[in-house]
């Protein structure tokens, strides 16, 4: 802080202390008279004004702390704003669901996302089947494949903590093989974060979570093997395991049929291909990036039968799995939530 000092401009007029002479003259002046005073009083020597020293000690320290606090405070405000902006969108790919200390690990993804994945048991006239689903709202909204629940007379859903709920179908879209369920009397569930699938690249690491063969919460990992695969599945009634217990839900790819006959009513969609192990029961479960964002809904997998694989080999995953891109799912959510059933 700059301060202005007012210079001292007041001077005291000196009075002569010479003795008074009576009569005669002295120094050319009349006897008894004083000589005239000078035009200006002689300036007395003035000691230089002490320079104001900068505050030190507690005052200076307080000032420095105030400046530092202002700087830090501004940085904190910026950081908070940045995080707020980043997280304002519910589907931003920058969302980090996995804690920083476990980011990029399969264990971290499994821990963060498993509470958002459910097991679905559907009862039809053909028997019972098992599939998977993803929680999209904390009140029990579930996204899954249409073929998991098609023709079901009753549906039960088991969450990661072992609780079981009755579910009803809200909407279906057989052309995209998607269905939306609503759990009854559910609350406080952990909804998954739906990411983006338009910037997924071949070779990206992924994690799959579902309930293959009724093994709830099974976690597998792999990579994105290919993009935009044309996968054809049936749109008719029937369930995964009852229709083909050994090979899973039938589908077509590249003009060939896998896991049985898809029937006359079918639909084709663009899928993500992954080598993460998928088996019957994974349908409707999640394909997840390493930040914990859902990037696809697992929908089809190739599982050769015993006769195809050889006498000493059983059916199972051979690393050919397909998932509906999450962008396709998000585009369809409004229609499904409106109660459309096609």
mmCIF file with all atom_site columns, N, CA, C and O in Angstrom, residues 246-292:
data_model
loop_
_atom_site.group_PDB
_atom_site.id
_atom_site.type_symbol
_atom_site.label_atom_id
_atom_site.label_alt_id
_atom_site.label_comp_id
_atom_site.label_asym_id
_atom_site.label_entity_id
_atom_site.label_seq_id
_atom_site.pdbx_PDB_ins_code
_atom_site.Cartn_x
_atom_site.Cartn_y
_atom_site.Cartn_z
_atom_site.occupancy
_atom_site.B_iso_or_equiv
_atom_site.pdbx_formal_charge
_atom_site.auth_seq_id
_atom_site.auth_comp_id
_atom_site.auth_asym_id
_atom_site.auth_atom_id
_atom_site.pdbx_PDB_model_num
ATOM 1   N N  . UNK A 1 246 ? -28.243 -76.251 -24.841 1.00 0.00 ? 246 UNK A N  1
ATOM 2   C CA . UNK A 1 246 ? -26.807 -76.409 -25.000 1.00 0.00 ? 246 UNK A CA 1
ATOM 3   C C  . UNK A 1 246 ? -26.143 -75.183 -25.617 1.00 0.00 ? 246 UNK A C  1
ATOM 4   O O  . UNK A 1 246 ? -25.001 -74.878 -25.315 1.00 0.00 ? 246 UNK A O  1
ATOM 5   N N  . UNK A 1 247 ? -26.844 -74.503 -26.494 1.00 0.00 ? 247 UNK A N  1
ATOM 6   C CA . UNK A 1 247 ? -26.170 -73.457 -27.256 1.00 0.00 ? 247 UNK A CA 1
ATOM 7   C C  . UNK A 1 247 ? -26.598 -72.044 -26.985 1.00 0.00 ? 247 UNK A C  1
ATOM 8   O O  . UNK A 1 247 ? -26.006 -71.118 -27.498 1.00 0.00 ? 247 UNK A O  1
ATOM 9   N N  . UNK A 1 248 ? -27.628 -71.833 -26.180 1.00 0.00 ? 248 UNK A N  1
ATOM 10  C CA . UNK A 1 248 ? -28.044 -70.473 -25.906 1.00 0.00 ? 248 UNK A CA 1
ATOM 11  C C  . UNK A 1 248 ? -28.998 -69.944 -26.968 1.00 0.00 ? 248 UNK A C  1
ATOM 12  O O  . UNK A 1 248 ? -29.531 -70.671 -27.797 1.00 0.00 ? 248 UNK A O  1
ATOM 13  N N  . UNK A 1 249 ? -29.215 -68.648 -26.915 1.00 0.00 ? 249 UNK A N  1
ATOM 14  C CA . UNK A 1 249 ? -30.195 -68.019 -27.791 1.00 0.00 ? 249 UNK A CA 1
ATOM 15  C C  . UNK A 1 249 ? -29.691 -67.996 -29.230 1.00 0.00 ? 249 UNK A C  1
ATOM 16  O O  . UNK A 1 249 ? -28.592 -67.548 -29.510 1.00 0.00 ? 249 UNK A O  1
ATOM 17  N N  . UNK A 1 250 ? -30.484 -68.492 -30.215 1.00 0.00 ? 250 UNK A N  1
ATOM 18  C CA . UNK A 1 250 ? -30.035 -68.544 -31.606 1.00 0.00 ? 250 UNK A CA 1
ATOM 19  C C  . UNK A 1 250 ? -29.848 -67.145 -32.209 1.00 0.00 ? 250 UNK A C  1
ATOM 20  O O  . UNK A 1 250 ? -30.595 -66.217 -31.898 1.00 0.00 ? 250 UNK A O  1
ATOM 21  N N  . UNK A 1 251 ? -28.852 -67.020 -33.069 1.00 0.00 ? 251 UNK A N  1
ATOM 22  C CA . UNK A 1 251 ? -28.638 -65.774 -33.797 1.00 0.00 ? 251 UNK A CA 1
ATOM 23  C C  . UNK A 1 251 ? -27.947 -66.080 -35.118 1.00 0.00 ? 251 UNK A C  1
ATOM 24  O O  . UNK A 1 251 ? -27.398 -67.170 -35.323 1.00 0.00 ? 251 UNK A O  1
ATOM 25  N N  . UNK A 1 252 ? -27.987 -65.113 -36.018 1.00 0.00 ? 252 UNK A N  1
ATOM 26  C CA . UNK A 1 252 ? -27.338 -65.258 -37.308 1.00 0.00 ? 252 UNK A CA 1
ATOM 27  C C  . UNK A 1 252 ? -26.288 -64.170 -37.466 1.00 0.00 ? 252 UNK A C  1
ATOM 28  O O  . UNK A 1 252 ? -26.466 -63.034 -37.007 1.00 0.00 ? 252 UNK A O  1
ATOM 29  N N  . UNK A 1 253 ? -25.205 -64.558 -38.144 1.00 0.00 ? 253 UNK A N  1
ATOM 30  C CA . UNK A 1 253 ? -24.169 -63.586 -38.464 1.00 0.00 ? 253 UNK A CA 1
ATOM 31  C C  . UNK A 1 253 ? -23.488 -64.009 -39.765 1.00 0.00 ? 253 UNK A C  1
ATOM 32  O O  . UNK A 1 253 ? -23.137 -65.178 -39.926 1.00 0.00 ? 253 UNK A O  1
ATOM 33  N N  . UNK A 1 254 ? -23.343 -63.053 -40.654 1.00 0.00 ? 254 UNK A N  1
ATOM 34  C CA . UNK A 1 254 ? -22.651 -63.292 -41.916 1.00 0.00 ? 254 UNK A CA 1
ATOM 35  C C  . UNK A 1 254 ? -23.297 -64.440 -42.706 1.00 0.00 ? 254 UNK A C  1
ATOM 36  O O  . UNK A 1 254 ? -22.614 -65.266 -43.320 1.00 0.00 ? 254 UNK A O  1
ATOM 37  N N  . UNK A 1 255 ? -24.638 -64.475 -42.656 1.00 0.00 ? 255 UNK A N  1
ATOM 38  C CA . UNK A 1 255 ? -25.368 -65.469 -43.430 1.00 0.00 ? 255 UNK A CA 1
ATOM 39  C C  . UNK A 1 255 ? -25.394 -66.853 -42.820 1.00 0.00 ? 255 UNK A C  1
ATOM 40  O O  . UNK A 1 255 ? -25.951 -67.786 -43.420 1.00 0.00 ? 255 UNK A O  1
ATOM 41  N N  . UNK A 1 256 ? -24.817 -67.019 -41.637 1.00 0.00 ? 256 UNK A N  1
ATOM 42  C CA . UNK A 1 256 ? -24.808 -68.334 -40.992 1.00 0.00 ? 256 UNK A CA 1
ATOM 43  C C  . UNK A 1 256 ? -25.604 -68.287 -39.690 1.00 0.00 ? 256 UNK A C  1
ATOM 44  O O  . UNK A 1 256 ? -25.694 -67.245 -39.057 1.00 0.00 ? 256 UNK A O  1
ATOM 45  N N  . UNK A 1 257 ? -26.155 -69.415 -39.324 1.00 0.00 ? 257 UNK A N  1
ATOM 46  C CA . UNK A 1 257 ? -26.925 -69.512 -38.093 1.00 0.00 ? 257 UNK A CA 1
ATOM 47  C C  . UNK A 1 257 ? -26.081 -70.161 -36.996 1.00 0.00 ? 257 UNK A C  1
ATOM 48  O O  . UNK A 1 257 ? -25.324 -71.093 -37.254 1.00 0.00 ? 257 UNK A O  1
ATOM 49  N N  . UNK A 1 258 ? -26.260 -69.655 -35.788 1.00 0.00 ? 258 UNK A N  1
ATOM 50  C CA . UNK A 1 258 ? -25.536 -70.181 -34.631 1.00 0.00 ? 258 UNK A CA 1
ATOM 51  C C  . UNK A 1 258 ? -26.545 -70.480 -33.522 1.00 0.00 ? 258 UNK A C  1
ATOM 52  O O  . UNK A 1 258 ? -27.510 -69.751 -33.340 1.00 0.00 ? 258 UNK A O  1
ATOM 53  N N  . UNK A 1 259 ? -26.282 -71.552 -32.793 1.00 0.00 ? 259 UNK A N  1
ATOM 54  C CA . UNK A 1 259 ? -27.107 -71.944 -31.640 1.00 0.00 ? 259 UNK A CA 1
ATOM 55  C C  . UNK A 1 259 ? -28.516 -72.354 -32.028 1.00 0.00 ? 259 UNK A C  1
ATOM 56  O O  . UNK A 1 259 ? -29.428 -72.303 -31.199 1.00 0.00 ? 259 UNK A O  1
ATOM 57  N N  . UNK A 1 260 ? -28.731 -72.746 -33.277 1.00 0.00 ? 260 UNK A N  1
ATOM 58  C CA . UNK A 1 260 ? -30.056 -73.215 -33.671 1.00 0.00 ? 260 UNK A CA 1
ATOM 59  C C  . UNK A 1 260 ? -30.715 -72.294 -34.680 1.00 0.00 ? 260 UNK A C  1
ATOM 60  O O  . UNK A 1 260 ? -30.106 -71.365 -35.217 1.00 0.00 ? 260 UNK A O  1
ATOM 61  N N  . UNK A 1 261 ? -31.985 -72.537 -34.900 1.00 0.00 ? 261 UNK A N  1
ATOM 62  C CA . UNK A 1 261 ? -32.762 -71.818 -35.911 1.00 0.00 ? 261 UNK A CA 1
ATOM 63  C C  . UNK A 1 261 ? -33.378 -70.560 -35.300 1.00 0.00 ? 261 UNK A C  1
ATOM 64  O O  . UNK A 1 261 ? -34.048 -70.617 -34.264 1.00 0.00 ? 261 UNK A O  1
ATOM 65  N N  . UNK A 1 262 ? -33.182 -69.436 -35.957 1.00 0.00 ? 262 UNK A N  1
ATOM 66  C CA . UNK A 1 262 ? -33.738 -68.178 -35.453 1.00 0.00 ? 262 UNK A CA 1
ATOM 67  C C  . UNK A 1 262 ? -35.223 -68.033 -35.775 1.00 0.00 ? 262 UNK A C  1
ATOM 68  O O  . UNK A 1 262 ? -35.884 -67.128 -35.251 1.00 0.00 ? 262 UNK A O  1
ATOM 69  N N  . UNK A 1 263 ? -35.744 -68.893 -36.646 1.00 0.00 ? 263 UNK A N  1
ATOM 70  C CA . UNK A 1 263 ? -37.163 -68.819 -36.985 1.00 0.00 ? 263 UNK A CA 1
ATOM 71  C C  . UNK A 1 263 ? -37.423 -67.833 -38.106 1.00 0.00 ? 263 UNK A C  1
ATOM 72  O O  . UNK A 1 263 ? -36.507 -67.239 -38.685 1.00 0.00 ? 263 UNK A O  1
ATOM 73  N N  . UNK A 1 264 ? -38.696 -67.620 -38.372 1.00 0.00 ? 264 UNK A N  1
ATOM 74  C CA . UNK A 1 264 ? -39.071 -66.758 -39.493 1.00 0.00 ? 264 UNK A CA 1
ATOM 75  C C  . UNK A 1 264 ? -39.175 -65.286 -39.107 1.00 0.00 ? 264 UNK A C  1
ATOM 76  O O  . UNK A 1 264 ? -39.060 -64.399 -39.955 1.00 0.00 ? 264 UNK A O  1
ATOM 77  N N  . UNK A 1 265 ? -39.417 -65.016 -37.837 1.00 0.00 ? 265 UNK A N  1
ATOM 78  C CA . UNK A 1 265 ? -39.525 -63.631 -37.361 1.00 0.00 ? 265 UNK A CA 1
ATOM 79  C C  . UNK A 1 265 ? -38.196 -63.229 -36.735 1.00 0.00 ? 265 UNK A C  1
ATOM 80  O O  . UNK A 1 265 ? -37.783 -63.761 -35.705 1.00 0.00 ? 265 UNK A O  1
ATOM 81  N N  . UNK A 1 266 ? -37.512 -62.293 -37.380 1.00 0.00 ? 266 UNK A N  1
ATOM 82  C CA . UNK A 1 266 ? -36.168 -61.940 -36.920 1.00 0.00 ? 266 UNK A CA 1
ATOM 83  C C  . UNK A 1 266 ? -35.889 -60.469 -37.153 1.00 0.00 ? 266 UNK A C  1
ATOM 84  O O  . UNK A 1 266 ? -36.585 -59.782 -37.898 1.00 0.00 ? 266 UNK A O  1
ATOM 85  N N  . UNK A 1 267 ? -34.852 -59.965 -36.510 1.00 0.00 ? 267 UNK A N  1
ATOM 86  C CA . UNK A 1 267 ? -34.434 -58.572 -36.661 1.00 0.00 ? 267 UNK A CA 1
ATOM 87  C C  . UNK A 1 267 ? -32.915 -58.502 -36.646 1.00 0.00 ? 267 UNK A C  1
ATOM 88  O O  . UNK A 1 267 ? -32.249 -59.354 -36.046 1.00 0.00 ? 267 UNK A O  1
ATOM 89  N N  . UNK A 1 268 ? -32.376 -57.477 -37.319 1.00 0.00 ? 268 UNK A N  1
ATOM 90  C CA . UNK A 1 268 ? -30.924 -57.303 -37.411 1.00 0.00 ? 268 UNK A CA 1
ATOM 91  C C  . UNK A 1 268 ? -30.523 -55.946 -36.832 1.00 0.00 ? 268 UNK A C  1
ATOM 92  O O  . UNK A 1 268 ? -31.195 -54.940 -37.075 1.00 0.00 ? 268 UNK A O  1
ATOM 93  N N  . UNK A 1 269 ? -29.456 -55.920 -36.060 1.00 0.00 ? 269 UNK A N  1
ATOM 94  C CA . UNK A 1 269 ? -28.945 -54.662 -35.511 1.00 0.00 ? 269 UNK A CA 1
ATOM 95  C C  . UNK A 1 269 ? -27.416 -54.657 -35.562 1.00 0.00 ? 269 UNK A C  1
ATOM 96  O O  . UNK A 1 269 ? -26.779 -55.712 -35.712 1.00 0.00 ? 269 UNK A O  1
ATOM 97  N N  . UNK A 1 270 ? -26.838 -53.468 -35.450 1.00 0.00 ? 270 UNK A N  1
ATOM 98  C CA . UNK A 1 270 ? -25.388 -53.313 -35.410 1.00 0.00 ? 270 UNK A CA 1
ATOM 99  C C  . UNK A 1 270 ? -24.905 -53.600 -33.991 1.00 0.00 ? 270 UNK A C  1
ATOM 100 O O  . UNK A 1 270 ? -25.417 -53.018 -33.029 1.00 0.00 ? 270 UNK A O  1
ATOM 101 N N  . UNK A 1 271 ? -23.934 -54.462 -33.851 1.00 0.00 ? 271 UNK A N  1
ATOM 102 C CA . UNK A 1 271 ? -23.491 -54.884 -32.521 1.00 0.00 ? 271 UNK A CA 1
ATOM 103 C C  . UNK A 1 271 ? -21.998 -54.665 -32.332 1.00 0.00 ? 271 UNK A C  1
ATOM 104 O O  . UNK A 1 271 ? -21.222 -54.600 -33.292 1.00 0.00 ? 271 UNK A O  1
ATOM 105 N N  . UNK A 1 272 ? -21.610 -54.557 -31.056 1.00 0.00 ? 272 UNK A N  1
ATOM 106 C CA . UNK A 1 272 ? -20.210 -54.581 -30.666 1.00 0.00 ? 272 UNK A CA 1
ATOM 107 C C  . UNK A 1 272 ? -19.807 -56.043 -30.483 1.00 0.00 ? 272 UNK A C  1
ATOM 108 O O  . UNK A 1 272 ? -20.535 -56.803 -29.845 1.00 0.00 ? 272 UNK A O  1
ATOM 109 N N  . UNK A 1 273 ? -18.678 -56.426 -31.039 1.00 0.00 ? 273 UNK A N  1
ATOM 110 C CA . UNK A 1 273 ? -18.192 -57.792 -30.832 1.00 0.00 ? 273 UNK A CA 1
ATOM 111 C C  . UNK A 1 273 ? -17.112 -57.776 -29.761 1.00 0.00 ? 273 UNK A C  1
ATOM 112 O O  . UNK A 1 273 ? -16.254 -56.892 -29.731 1.00 0.00 ? 273 UNK A O  1
ATOM 113 N N  . UNK A 1 274 ? -17.172 -58.762 -28.861 1.00 0.00 ? 274 UNK A N  1
ATOM 114 C CA . UNK A 1 274 ? -16.187 -58.837 -27.776 1.00 0.00 ? 274 UNK A CA 1
ATOM 115 C C  . UNK A 1 274 ? -15.736 -60.279 -27.574 1.00 0.00 ? 274 UNK A C  1
ATOM 116 O O  . UNK A 1 274 ? -16.476 -61.218 -27.881 1.00 0.00 ? 274 UNK A O  1
ATOM 117 N N  . UNK A 1 275 ? -14.507 -60.428 -27.074 1.00 0.00 ? 275 UNK A N  1
ATOM 118 C CA . UNK A 1 275 ? -14.044 -61.776 -26.730 1.00 0.00 ? 275 UNK A CA 1
ATOM 119 C C  . UNK A 1 275 ? -14.192 -62.049 -25.235 1.00 0.00 ? 275 UNK A C  1
ATOM 120 O O  . UNK A 1 275 ? -13.748 -63.086 -24.754 1.00 0.00 ? 275 UNK A O  1
ATOM 121 N N  . UNK A 1 276 ? -14.814 -61.119 -24.509 1.00 0.00 ? 276 UNK A N  1
ATOM 122 C CA . UNK A 1 276 ? -15.124 -61.398 -23.100 1.00 0.00 ? 276 UNK A CA 1
ATOM 123 C C  . UNK A 1 276 ? -16.072 -62.591 -23.056 1.00 0.00 ? 276 UNK A C  1
ATOM 124 O O  . UNK A 1 276 ? -17.014 -62.690 -23.842 1.00 0.00 ? 276 UNK A O  1
ATOM 125 N N  . UNK A 1 277 ? -15.823 -63.515 -22.161 1.00 0.00 ? 277 UNK A N  1
ATOM 126 C CA . UNK A 1 277 ? -16.587 -64.753 -22.119 1.00 0.00 ? 277 UNK A CA 1
ATOM 127 C C  . UNK A 1 277 ? -18.056 -64.484 -21.786 1.00 0.00 ? 277 UNK A C  1
ATOM 128 O O  . UNK A 1 277 ? -18.386 -63.920 -20.744 1.00 0.00 ? 277 UNK A O  1
ATOM 129 N N  . UNK A 1 278 ? -18.944 -64.895 -22.704 1.00 0.00 ? 278 UNK A N  1
ATOM 130 C CA . UNK A 1 278 ? -20.383 -64.794 -22.506 1.00 0.00 ? 278 UNK A CA 1
ATOM 131 C C  . UNK A 1 278 ? -20.987 -66.180 -22.688 1.00 0.00 ? 278 UNK A C  1
ATOM 132 O O  . UNK A 1 278 ? -20.587 -66.931 -23.579 1.00 0.00 ? 278 UNK A O  1
ATOM 133 N N  . UNK A 1 279 ? -21.958 -66.497 -21.874 1.00 0.00 ? 279 UNK A N  1
ATOM 134 C CA . UNK A 1 279 ? -22.620 -67.788 -21.921 1.00 0.00 ? 279 UNK A CA 1
ATOM 135 C C  . UNK A 1 279 ? -24.120 -67.593 -21.733 1.00 0.00 ? 279 UNK A C  1
ATOM 136 O O  . UNK A 1 279 ? -24.574 -66.483 -21.391 1.00 0.00 ? 279 UNK A O  1
ATOM 137 N N  . UNK A 1 280 ? -24.937 -68.634 -21.994 1.00 0.00 ? 280 UNK A N  1
ATOM 138 C CA . UNK A 1 280 ? -26.379 -68.503 -21.769 1.00 0.00 ? 280 UNK A CA 1
ATOM 139 C C  . UNK A 1 280 ? -26.667 -67.981 -20.361 1.00 0.00 ? 280 UNK A C  1
ATOM 140 O O  . UNK A 1 280 ? -26.182 -68.510 -19.381 1.00 0.00 ? 280 UNK A O  1
ATOM 141 N N  . UNK A 1 281 ? -27.449 -66.917 -20.292 1.00 0.00 ? 281 UNK A N  1
ATOM 142 C CA . UNK A 1 281 ? -27.726 -66.258 -19.019 1.00 0.00 ? 281 UNK A CA 1
ATOM 143 C C  . UNK A 1 281 ? -27.084 -64.890 -18.947 1.00 0.00 ? 281 UNK A C  1
ATOM 144 O O  . UNK A 1 281 ? -27.478 -64.047 -18.146 1.00 0.00 ? 281 UNK A O  1
ATOM 145 N N  . UNK A 1 282 ? -26.068 -64.641 -19.817 1.00 0.00 ? 282 UNK A N  1
ATOM 146 C CA . UNK A 1 282 ? -25.445 -63.315 -19.878 1.00 0.00 ? 282 UNK A CA 1
ATOM 147 C C  . UNK A 1 282 ? -26.311 -62.309 -20.633 1.00 0.00 ? 282 UNK A C  1
ATOM 148 O O  . UNK A 1 282 ? -26.105 -61.100 -20.521 1.00 0.00 ? 282 UNK A O  1
ATOM 149 N N  . UNK A 1 283 ? -27.256 -62.811 -21.435 1.00 0.00 ? 283 UNK A N  1
ATOM 150 C CA . UNK A 1 283 ? -28.090 -61.910 -22.225 1.00 0.00 ? 283 UNK A CA 1
ATOM 151 C C  . UNK A 1 283 ? -28.783 -60.879 -21.344 1.00 0.00 ? 283 UNK A C  1
ATOM 152 O O  . UNK A 1 283 ? -29.376 -61.218 -20.318 1.00 0.00 ? 283 UNK A O  1
ATOM 153 N N  . UNK A 1 284 ? -28.710 -59.631 -21.763 1.00 0.00 ? 284 UNK A N  1
ATOM 154 C CA . UNK A 1 284 ? -29.319 -58.537 -21.005 1.00 0.00 ? 284 UNK A CA 1
ATOM 155 C C  . UNK A 1 284 ? -28.392 -57.923 -19.987 1.00 0.00 ? 284 UNK A C  1
ATOM 156 O O  . UNK A 1 284 ? -28.706 -56.882 -19.400 1.00 0.00 ? 284 UNK A O  1
ATOM 157 N N  . UNK A 1 285 ? -27.224 -58.553 -19.764 1.00 0.00 ? 285 UNK A N  1
ATOM 158 C CA . UNK A 1 285 ? -26.253 -58.011 -18.819 1.00 0.00 ? 285 UNK A CA 1
ATOM 159 C C  . UNK A 1 285 ? -25.421 -56.899 -19.429 1.00 0.00 ? 285 UNK A C  1
ATOM 160 O O  . UNK A 1 285 ? -25.666 -56.456 -20.560 1.00 0.00 ? 285 UNK A O  1
ATOM 161 N N  . UNK A 1 286 ? -24.423 -56.474 -18.689 1.00 0.00 ? 286 UNK A N  1
ATOM 162 C CA . UNK A 1 286 ? -23.684 -55.267 -19.070 1.00 0.00 ? 286 UNK A CA 1
ATOM 163 C C  . UNK A 1 286 ? -22.323 -55.562 -19.678 1.00 0.00 ? 286 UNK A C  1
ATOM 164 O O  . UNK A 1 286 ? -21.604 -56.452 -19.216 1.00 0.00 ? 286 UNK A O  1
ATOM 165 N N  . UNK A 1 287 ? -21.981 -54.782 -20.705 1.00 0.00 ? 287 UNK A N  1
ATOM 166 C CA . UNK A 1 287 ? -20.615 -54.695 -21.213 1.00 0.00 ? 287 UNK A CA 1
ATOM 167 C C  . UNK A 1 287 ? -20.121 -53.323 -20.782 1.00 0.00 ? 287 UNK A C  1
ATOM 168 O O  . UNK A 1 287 ? -20.766 -52.304 -21.062 1.00 0.00 ? 287 UNK A O  1
ATOM 169 N N  . UNK A 1 288 ? -18.986 -53.263 -20.107 1.00 0.00 ? 288 UNK A N  1
ATOM 170 C CA . UNK A 1 288 ? -18.577 -52.074 -19.359 1.00 0.00 ? 288 UNK A CA 1
ATOM 171 C C  . UNK A 1 288 ? -17.169 -51.650 -19.747 1.00 0.00 ? 288 UNK A C  1
ATOM 172 O O  . UNK A 1 288 ? -16.291 -52.509 -19.953 1.00 0.00 ? 288 UNK A O  1
ATOM 173 N N  . UNK A 1 289 ? -16.935 -50.328 -19.846 1.00 0.00 ? 289 UNK A N  1
ATOM 174 C CA . UNK A 1 289 ? -15.576 -49.857 -20.088 1.00 0.00 ? 289 UNK A CA 1
ATOM 175 C C  . UNK A 1 289 ? -14.807 -49.813 -18.773 1.00 0.00 ? 289 UNK A C  1
ATOM 176 O O  . UNK A 1 289 ? -15.365 -50.057 -17.699 1.00 0.00 ? 289 UNK A O  1
ATOM 177 N N  . UNK A 1 290 ? -13.527 -49.479 -18.838 1.00 0.00 ? 290 UNK A N  1
ATOM 178 C CA . UNK A 1 290 ? -12.687 -49.566 -17.650 1.00 0.00 ? 290 UNK A CA 1
ATOM 179 C C  . UNK A 1 290 ? -12.885 -48.405 -16.684 1.00 0.00 ? 290 UNK A C  1
ATOM 180 O O  . UNK A 1 290 ? -12.267 -48.369 -15.616 1.00 0.00 ? 290 UNK A O  1
ATOM 181 N N  . UNK A 1 291 ? -13.745 -47.455 -17.038 1.00 0.00 ? 291 UNK A N  1
ATOM 182 C CA . UNK A 1 291 ? -14.130 -46.397 -16.102 1.00 0.00 ? 291 UNK A CA 1
ATOM 183 C C  . UNK A 1 291 ? -15.425 -46.732 -15.380 1.00 0.00 ? 291 UNK A C  1
ATOM 184 O O  . UNK A 1 291 ? -15.888 -45.970 -14.538 1.00 0.00 ? 291 UNK A O  1
ATOM 185 N N  . UNK A 1 292 ? -16.027 -47.871 -15.738 1.00 0.00 ? 292 UNK A N  1
ATOM 186 C CA . UNK A 1 292 ? -17.260 -48.281 -15.074 1.00 0.00 ? 292 UNK A CA 1
ATOM 187 C C  . UNK A 1 292 ? -18.532 -47.841 -15.766 1.00 0.00 ? 292 UNK A C  1
ATOM 188 O O  . UNK A 1 292 ? -19.620 -47.961 -15.200 1.00 0.00 ? 292 UNK A O  1
#
